[in-house]
PDB file of C-alpha atoms in Angstrom:
ATOM      1  CA  UNK A   1     -65.678 -11.300   2.808  1.00  0.00           C
ATOM      2  CA  UNK A   2     -63.608 -13.092   0.987  1.00  0.00           C
ATOM      3  CA  UNK A   3     -62.348 -10.615  -1.722  1.00  0.00           C
ATOM      4  CA  UNK A   4     -62.401  -8.331   1.012  1.00  0.00           C
ATOM      5  CA  UNK A   5     -59.109 -10.404   2.844  1.00  0.00           C
ATOM      6  CA  UNK A   6     -58.015 -11.193  -1.209  1.00  0.00           C
ATOM      7  CA  UNK A   7     -57.398  -7.161  -2.089  1.00  0.00           C
ATOM      8  CA  UNK A   8     -56.430  -6.774   1.835  1.00  0.00           C
ATOM      9  CA  UNK A   9     -53.595  -9.381   1.371  1.00  0.00           C
ATOM     10  CA  UNK A  10     -52.678  -7.699  -1.854  1.00  0.00           C
ATOM     11  CA  UNK A  11     -52.483  -4.426  -0.738  1.00  0.00           C
ATOM     12  CA  UNK A  12     -50.373  -5.955   1.861  1.00  0.00           C
ATOM     13  CA  UNK A  13     -47.921  -7.783  -0.341  1.00  0.00           C
ATOM     14  CA  UNK A  14     -47.467  -4.584  -2.380  1.00  0.00           C
ATOM     15  CA  UNK A  15     -46.447  -2.792   0.231  1.00  0.00           C
ATOM     16  CA  UNK A  16     -43.648  -5.035   1.688  1.00  0.00           C
ATOM     17  CA  UNK A  17     -43.079  -4.984  -1.735  1.00  0.00           C
ATOM     18  CA  UNK A  18     -42.084  -1.789  -1.746  1.00  0.00           C
ATOM     19  CA  UNK A  19     -40.511  -1.279   1.514  1.00  0.00           C
ATOM     20  CA  UNK A  20     -38.127  -3.881   0.188  1.00  0.00           C
ATOM     21  CA  UNK A  21     -37.518  -1.928  -2.712  1.00  0.00           C
ATOM     22  CA  UNK A  22     -37.066   1.138  -0.825  1.00  0.00           C
ATOM     23  CA  UNK A  23     -34.838  -0.841   1.653  1.00  0.00           C
ATOM     24  CA  UNK A  24     -32.683  -1.721  -1.764  1.00  0.00           C
ATOM     25  CA  UNK A  25     -32.518   1.931  -2.766  1.00  0.00           C
ATOM     26  CA  UNK A  26     -31.345   2.784   0.441  1.00  0.00           C
ATOM     27  CA  UNK A  27     -28.475   0.478   0.574  1.00  0.00           C
ATOM     28  CA  UNK A  28     -27.543   1.589  -3.068  1.00  0.00           C
ATOM     29  CA  UNK A  29     -27.760   5.537  -1.865  1.00  0.00           C
ATOM     30  CA  UNK A  30     -25.282   4.594   1.171  1.00  0.00           C
ATOM     31  CA  UNK A  31     -22.919   2.767  -1.242  1.00  0.00           C
ATOM     32  CA  UNK A  32     -22.526   5.623  -3.164  1.00  0.00           C
ATOM     33  CA  UNK A  33     -21.943   7.812   0.008  1.00  0.00           C
ATOM     34  CA  UNK A  34     -19.137   5.408   1.108  1.00  0.00           C
ATOM     35  CA  UNK A  35     -17.617   6.060  -1.758  1.00  0.00           C
ATOM     36  CA  UNK A  36     -17.678   9.916  -2.195  1.00  0.00           C
ATOM     37  CA  UNK A  37     -16.518   9.705   1.325  1.00  0.00           C
ATOM     38  CA  UNK A  38     -13.439   7.930   0.735  1.00  0.00           C
ATOM     39  CA  UNK A  39     -12.580  10.345  -2.285  1.00  0.00           C
ATOM     40  CA  UNK A  40     -13.599  13.247  -0.454  1.00  0.00           C
ATOM     41  CA  UNK A  41     -11.205  12.502   2.720  1.00  0.00           C
ATOM     42  CA  UNK A  42      -8.055  11.675   0.355  1.00  0.00           C
ATOM     43  CA  UNK A  43      -8.706  14.634  -0.576  1.00  0.00           C
ATOM     44  CA  UNK A  44      -8.989  17.031   2.147  1.00  0.00           C
ATOM     45  CA  UNK A  45      -6.612  15.416   4.173  1.00  0.00           C
ATOM     46  CA  UNK A  46      -3.946  16.533   1.216  1.00  0.00           C
ATOM     47  CA  UNK A  47      -5.794  20.398   1.597  1.00  0.00           C
ATOM     48  CA  UNK A  48      -4.764  20.049   4.953  1.00  0.00           C
ATOM     49  CA  UNK A  49      -2.223  18.947   4.989  1.00  0.00           C
ATOM     50  CA  UNK A  50      -1.119  22.066   2.071  1.00  0.00           C
ATOM     51  CA  UNK A  51      -2.901  24.558   4.241  1.00  0.00           C
ATOM     52  CA  UNK A  52       0.148  24.055   7.342  1.00  0.00           C
ATOM     53  CA  UNK A  53       2.881  24.878   4.932  1.00  0.00           C
ATOM     54  CA  UNK A  54       0.526  28.298   3.586  1.00  0.00           C
ATOM     55  CA  UNK A  55       0.169  29.394   7.083  1.00  0.00           C
ATOM     56  CA  UNK A  56       3.634  28.908   7.723  1.00  0.00           C
ATOM     57  CA  UNK A  57       4.787  30.682   4.626  1.00  0.00           C
ATOM     58  CA  UNK A  58       2.642  33.396   6.141  1.00  0.00           C
ATOM     59  CA  UNK A  59       3.225  33.799   9.703  1.00  0.00           C
ATOM     60  CA  UNK A  60       7.452  33.735   8.371  1.00  0.00           C
ATOM     61  CA  UNK A  61       6.937  37.599   7.365  1.00  0.00           C
ATOM     62  CA  UNK A  62      10.120  38.610   6.942  1.00  0.00           C
ATOM     63  CA  UNK A  63      10.658  35.776   4.320  1.00  0.00           C
ATOM     64  CA  UNK A  64       7.196  36.566   3.032  1.00  0.00           C
ATOM     65  CA  UNK A  65       8.292  38.199  -0.482  1.00  0.00           C
ATOM     66  CA  UNK A  66      11.050  35.744  -0.674  1.00  0.00           C
ATOM     67  CA  UNK A  67       8.396  33.670  -0.688  1.00  0.00           C
ATOM     68  CA  UNK A  68       6.223  34.422  -3.077  1.00  0.00           C
ATOM     69  CA  UNK A  69       6.055  32.243  -5.634  1.00  0.00           C
ATOM     70  CA  UNK A  70       5.672  30.049  -2.783  1.00  0.00           C
ATOM     71  CA  UNK A  71       2.681  31.590  -1.384  1.00  0.00           C
ATOM     72  CA  UNK A  72       0.703  32.259  -4.884  1.00  0.00           C
ATOM     73  CA  UNK A  73       0.945  28.376  -5.492  1.00  0.00           C
ATOM     74  CA  UNK A  74      -0.357  27.064  -1.881  1.00  0.00           C
ATOM     75  CA  UNK A  75      -2.940  29.745  -2.029  1.00  0.00           C
ATOM     76  CA  UNK A  76      -4.026  28.038  -5.428  1.00  0.00           C
ATOM     77  CA  UNK A  77      -4.053  24.707  -4.975  1.00  0.00           C
ATOM     78  CA  UNK A  78      -5.320  24.792  -1.317  1.00  0.00           C
ATOM     79  CA  UNK A  79      -7.866  26.682  -1.358  1.00  0.00           C
ATOM     80  CA  UNK A  80     -10.875  24.842  -2.715  1.00  0.00           C
ATOM     81  CA  UNK A  81     -13.729  23.807  -2.483  1.00  0.00           C
ATOM     82  CA  UNK A  82     -14.664  20.175  -1.447  1.00  0.00           C
ATOM     83  CA  UNK A  83     -18.156  18.513  -0.393  1.00  0.00           C
ATOM     84  CA  UNK A  84     -19.553  15.199  -0.092  1.00  0.00           C
ATOM     85  CA  UNK A  85     -22.072  14.675  -2.881  1.00  0.00           C
ATOM     86  CA  UNK A  86     -24.787  12.836  -0.637  1.00  0.00           C
ATOM     87  CA  UNK A  87     -27.027  10.549  -2.860  1.00  0.00           C
ATOM     88  CA  UNK A  88     -30.568  11.258  -1.358  1.00  0.00           C
ATOM     89  CA  UNK A  89     -33.103  10.078  -3.727  1.00  0.00           C
ATOM     90  CA  UNK A  90     -34.666   7.453  -1.303  1.00  0.00           C
ATOM     91  CA  UNK A  91     -34.117   9.753   1.354  1.00  0.00           C
ATOM     92  CA  UNK A  92     -36.047  12.148  -0.687  1.00  0.00           C
ATOM     93  CA  UNK A  93     -38.979   9.631  -1.610  1.00  0.00           C
ATOM     94  CA  UNK A  94     -39.772   8.456   1.608  1.00  0.00           C
ATOM     95  CA  UNK A  95     -39.452  11.598   3.537  1.00  0.00           C
ATOM     96  CA  UNK A  96     -41.702  13.666   0.805  1.00  0.00           C
ATOM     97  CA  UNK A  97     -43.498  10.595   0.824  1.00  0.00           C
ATOM     98  CA  UNK A  98     -44.134   9.679   3.997  1.00  0.00           C
ATOM     99  CA  UNK A  99     -43.288   6.175   3.109  1.00  0.00           C
ATOM    100  CA  UNK A 100     -40.961   5.890   6.069  1.00  0.00           C
ATOM    101  CA  UNK A 101     -43.848   4.272   7.775  1.00  0.00           C
ATOM    102  CA  UNK A 102     -43.666   1.566   5.537  1.00  0.00           C
ATOM    103  CA  UNK A 103     -40.683   0.725   6.959  1.00  0.00           C
ATOM    104  CA  UNK A 104     -41.616  -2.379   9.848  1.00  0.00           C
ATOM    105  CA  UNK A 105     -38.259  -2.631  11.734  1.00  0.00           C
ATOM    106  CA  UNK A 106     -37.880   0.419  14.241  1.00  0.00           C
ATOM    107  CA  UNK A 107     -34.305  -0.299  14.588  1.00  0.00           C
ATOM    108  CA  UNK A 108     -33.528   0.538  10.867  1.00  0.00           C
ATOM    109  CA  UNK A 109     -35.856   3.368  10.869  1.00  0.00           C
ATOM    110  CA  UNK A 110     -33.964   4.703  14.031  1.00  0.00           C
ATOM    111  CA  UNK A 111     -31.005   4.204  12.050  1.00  0.00           C
ATOM    112  CA  UNK A 112     -32.173   6.122   9.053  1.00  0.00           C
ATOM    113  CA  UNK A 113     -33.325   8.840  11.120  1.00  0.00           C
ATOM    114  CA  UNK A 114     -29.655   9.084  11.907  1.00  0.00           C
ATOM    115  CA  UNK A 115     -27.710   8.990   9.576  1.00  0.00           C
ATOM    116  CA  UNK A 116     -30.249  12.179   8.053  1.00  0.00           C
ATOM    117  CA  UNK A 117     -29.180  13.938  11.643  1.00  0.00           C
ATOM    118  CA  UNK A 118     -25.733  13.620  10.548  1.00  0.00           C
ATOM    119  CA  UNK A 119     -25.860  14.307   6.860  1.00  0.00           C
ATOM    120  CA  UNK A 120     -27.045  17.420   8.346  1.00  0.00           C
ATOM    121  CA  UNK A 121     -24.459  18.078  10.532  1.00  0.00           C
ATOM    122  CA  UNK A 122     -22.195  17.501   8.277  1.00  0.00           C
ATOM    123  CA  UNK A 123     -23.400  20.101   5.783  1.00  0.00           C
ATOM    124  CA  UNK A 124     -23.483  22.486   8.634  1.00  0.00           C
ATOM    125  CA  UNK A 125     -19.824  22.388   9.224  1.00  0.00           C
ATOM    126  CA  UNK A 126     -19.178  22.759   5.230  1.00  0.00           C
ATOM    127  CA  UNK A 127     -21.709  25.463   5.572  1.00  0.00           C
ATOM    128  CA  UNK A 128     -19.098  27.167   8.254  1.00  0.00           C
ATOM    129  CA  UNK A 129     -15.760  26.273   5.924  1.00  0.00           C
ATOM    130  CA  UNK A 130     -17.593  28.094   3.503  1.00  0.00           C
ATOM    131  CA  UNK A 131     -17.703  30.725   5.470  1.00  0.00           C
ATOM    132  CA  UNK A 132     -14.112  30.836   6.268  1.00  0.00           C
ATOM    133  CA  UNK A 133     -13.183  30.409   3.024  1.00  0.00           C
ATOM    134  CA  UNK A 134     -15.201  33.376   1.575  1.00  0.00           C
ATOM    135  CA  UNK A 135     -13.231  35.286   4.523  1.00  0.00           C
ATOM    136  CA  UNK A 136      -9.882  33.909   3.378  1.00  0.00           C
ATOM    137  CA  UNK A 137     -10.694  34.505  -0.101  1.00  0.00           C
ATOM    138  CA  UNK A 138     -12.136  38.332   0.450  1.00  0.00           C
ATOM    139  CA  UNK A 139      -8.902  39.032   2.609  1.00  0.00           C
ATOM    140  CA  UNK A 140      -6.630  37.416   0.487  1.00  0.00           C
ATOM    141  CA  UNK A 141      -8.167  39.635  -2.328  1.00  0.00           C
ATOM    142  CA  UNK A 142      -5.005  42.609  -0.702  1.00  0.00           C
ATOM    143  CA  UNK A 143      -2.630  40.389  -0.946  1.00  0.00           C
ATOM    144  CA  UNK A 144      -2.494  37.668  -3.928  1.00  0.00           C
ATOM    145  CA  UNK A 145      -2.855  39.533  -7.617  1.00  0.00           C
ATOM    146  CA  UNK A 146      -4.448  37.865 -10.132  1.00  0.00           C
ATOM    147  CA  UNK A 147      -2.202  39.112 -12.808  1.00  0.00           C
ATOM    148  CA  UNK A 148       0.529  36.471 -12.256  1.00  0.00           C
ATOM    149  CA  UNK A 149      -1.513  33.498 -11.643  1.00  0.00           C
ATOM    150  CA  UNK A 150      -1.971  31.134 -14.531  1.00  0.00           C
ATOM    151  CA  UNK A 151      -3.595  27.220 -15.597  1.00  0.00           C
ATOM    152  CA  UNK A 152      -2.951  24.755 -13.366  1.00  0.00           C
ATOM    153  CA  UNK A 153       0.246  22.036 -14.084  1.00  0.00           C
ATOM    154  CA  UNK A 154       2.046  20.206 -12.614  1.00  0.00           C
ATOM    155  CA  UNK A 155       1.681  18.149  -8.969  1.00  0.00           C
ATOM    156  CA  UNK A 156       3.116  20.128  -5.614  1.00  0.00           C
ATOM    157  CA  UNK A 157       5.597  17.573  -4.223  1.00  0.00           C
ATOM    158  CA  UNK A 158       3.912  17.791  -1.029  1.00  0.00           C
ATOM    159  CA  UNK A 159       0.391  16.850  -1.153  1.00  0.00           C
ATOM    160  CA  UNK A 160       0.099  15.389  -4.621  1.00  0.00           C
ATOM    161  CA  UNK A 161      -2.209  17.977  -5.471  1.00  0.00           C
ATOM    162  CA  UNK A 162      -2.335  20.032  -8.783  1.00  0.00           C
ATOM    163  CA  UNK A 163      -0.724  23.735  -8.315  1.00  0.00           C
ATOM    164  CA  UNK A 164      -1.401  26.606 -10.334  1.00  0.00           C
ATOM    165  CA  UNK A 165       1.066  27.805 -12.764  1.00  0.00           C
ATOM    166  CA  UNK A 166       2.838  31.060 -11.134  1.00  0.00           C
ATOM    167  CA  UNK A 167       4.709  33.437 -13.205  1.00  0.00           C
ATOM    168  CA  UNK A 168       8.220  33.694 -12.507  1.00  0.00           C
ATOM    169  CA  UNK A 169       8.265  38.034 -11.463  1.00  0.00           C
ATOM    170  CA  UNK A 170       5.199  37.468  -8.959  1.00  0.00           C
ATOM    171  CA  UNK A 171       4.644  39.550  -5.986  1.00  0.00           C
ATOM    172  CA  UNK A 172       2.908  40.099  -2.671  1.00  0.00           C
ATOM    173  CA  UNK A 173       0.513  42.602  -3.098  1.00  0.00           C
ATOM    174  CA  UNK A 174       2.012  43.757   0.519  1.00  0.00           C
ATOM    175  CA  UNK A 175       4.477  42.798   2.549  1.00  0.00           C
ATOM    176  CA  UNK A 176       2.434  44.259   5.960  1.00  0.00           C
ATOM    177  CA  UNK A 177       3.397  41.717   8.674  1.00  0.00           C
ATOM    178  CA  UNK A 178      -0.208  42.331  10.515  1.00  0.00           C
ATOM    179  CA  UNK A 179      -1.638  41.973   7.122  1.00  0.00           C
ATOM    180  CA  UNK A 180      -0.637  38.271   6.289  1.00  0.00           C
ATOM    181  CA  UNK A 181      -0.718  36.884  10.509  1.00  0.00           C
ATOM    182  CA  UNK A 182      -4.596  37.767  10.013  1.00  0.00           C
ATOM    183  CA  UNK A 183      -4.252  36.100   6.571  1.00  0.00           C
ATOM    184  CA  UNK A 184      -2.121  32.986   8.413  1.00  0.00           C
ATOM    185  CA  UNK A 185      -4.999  33.298  11.568  1.00  0.00           C
ATOM    186  CA  UNK A 186      -8.268  33.323   9.212  1.00  0.00           C
ATOM    187  CA  UNK A 187      -5.981  29.538   7.407  1.00  0.00           C
ATOM    188  CA  UNK A 188      -5.206  28.156  10.637  1.00  0.00           C
ATOM    189  CA  UNK A 189      -8.980  28.520  11.673  1.00  0.00           C
ATOM    190  CA  UNK A 190     -10.000  26.998   8.450  1.00  0.00           C
ATOM    191  CA  UNK A 191      -7.699  23.889   9.594  1.00  0.00           C
ATOM    192  CA  UNK A 192      -8.326  23.906  12.544  1.00  0.00           C
ATOM    193  CA  UNK A 193     -12.080  23.126  11.510  1.00  0.00           C
ATOM    194  CA  UNK A 194     -11.743  20.742   9.425  1.00  0.00           C
ATOM    195  CA  UNK A 195      -9.312  18.155  11.050  1.00  0.00           C
ATOM    196  CA  UNK A 196     -11.034  18.516  14.019  1.00  0.00           C
ATOM    197  CA  UNK A 197     -14.366  19.001  13.117  1.00  0.00           C
ATOM    198  CA  UNK A 198     -14.706  18.023   8.900  1.00  0.00           C
ATOM    199  CA  UNK A 199     -12.953  14.730   8.862  1.00  0.00           C
ATOM    200  CA  UNK A 200     -13.667  13.303  12.220  1.00  0.00           C
ATOM    201  CA  UNK A 201     -17.381  14.103  10.767  1.00  0.00           C
ATOM    202  CA  UNK A 202     -17.045  12.261   7.941  1.00  0.00           C
ATOM    203  CA  UNK A 203     -15.138   9.353   9.606  1.00  0.00           C
ATOM    204  CA  UNK A 204     -18.161   9.235  11.715  1.00  0.00           C
ATOM    205  CA  UNK A 205     -20.776   8.890   9.134  1.00  0.00           C
ATOM    206  CA  UNK A 206     -18.881   6.459   6.757  1.00  0.00           C
ATOM    207  CA  UNK A 207     -19.143   4.155   9.943  1.00  0.00           C
ATOM    208  CA  UNK A 208     -22.217   5.004  10.740  1.00  0.00           C
ATOM    209  CA  UNK A 209     -23.351   4.393   6.814  1.00  0.00           C
ATOM    210  CA  UNK A 210     -21.071   0.803   6.990  1.00  0.00           C
ATOM    211  CA  UNK A 211     -22.891  -0.246  10.169  1.00  0.00           C
ATOM    212  CA  UNK A 212     -25.948   0.641   8.317  1.00  0.00           C
ATOM    213  CA  UNK A 213     -26.102  -1.535   5.171  1.00  0.00           C
ATOM    214  CA  UNK A 214     -25.002  -4.128   7.240  1.00  0.00           C
ATOM    215  CA  UNK A 215     -28.083  -3.449   9.245  1.00  0.00           C
ATOM    216  CA  UNK A 216     -30.153  -3.105   6.315  1.00  0.00           C
ATOM    217  CA  UNK A 217     -29.372  -6.237   4.780  1.00  0.00           C
ATOM    218  CA  UNK A 218     -29.683  -8.549   7.776  1.00  0.00           C
ATOM    219  CA  UNK A 219     -33.654  -7.357   8.580  1.00  0.00           C
ATOM    220  CA  UNK A 220     -34.415  -7.851   4.471  1.00  0.00           C
TER     221      UNK A 220
END
């Protein structure tokens, strides 16, 4: 009987040590997430600002040919893919192995589950942004001629992002107003999705991650 109690106590200690290891892993992952969020947030704010200028240049159809060089540079600089690199090493272990049961603190498990839900929402928004960019790229192929584009060179004075080198003789493939406005509309929709959903979700995710870190440190 004493041997049984000793074995039970040892198993209990192992599980508590494992629980603490998982929580330390969560803190490390969440800390890395906040760094990634800060980097992406700053970058996307610049992209959004640049998209607004590109949209206006496309809407100004009467001067679009004159602004062809600027449109080329903006198109290449601001329509870039982005995304938060979520650190999910501990999350994968907790989910796939069923080890979330080891976390005794109910508030902590609820917050962890809530954080997973937020990351899922961010991925969904990211997927819609990717679809928007695919549509923009498809329509842009009718306007932007790749032979006039070079490598990324100096930084844009508006956003600080590196802009793509454009040959001086660059010209739009079409001056059709409806085509230009249609591209402007798609870029406007992308910008609204970024401003109203993606950036807001990033801010909420960062606050949630910081609060979860503080909770875990308090409880463990």
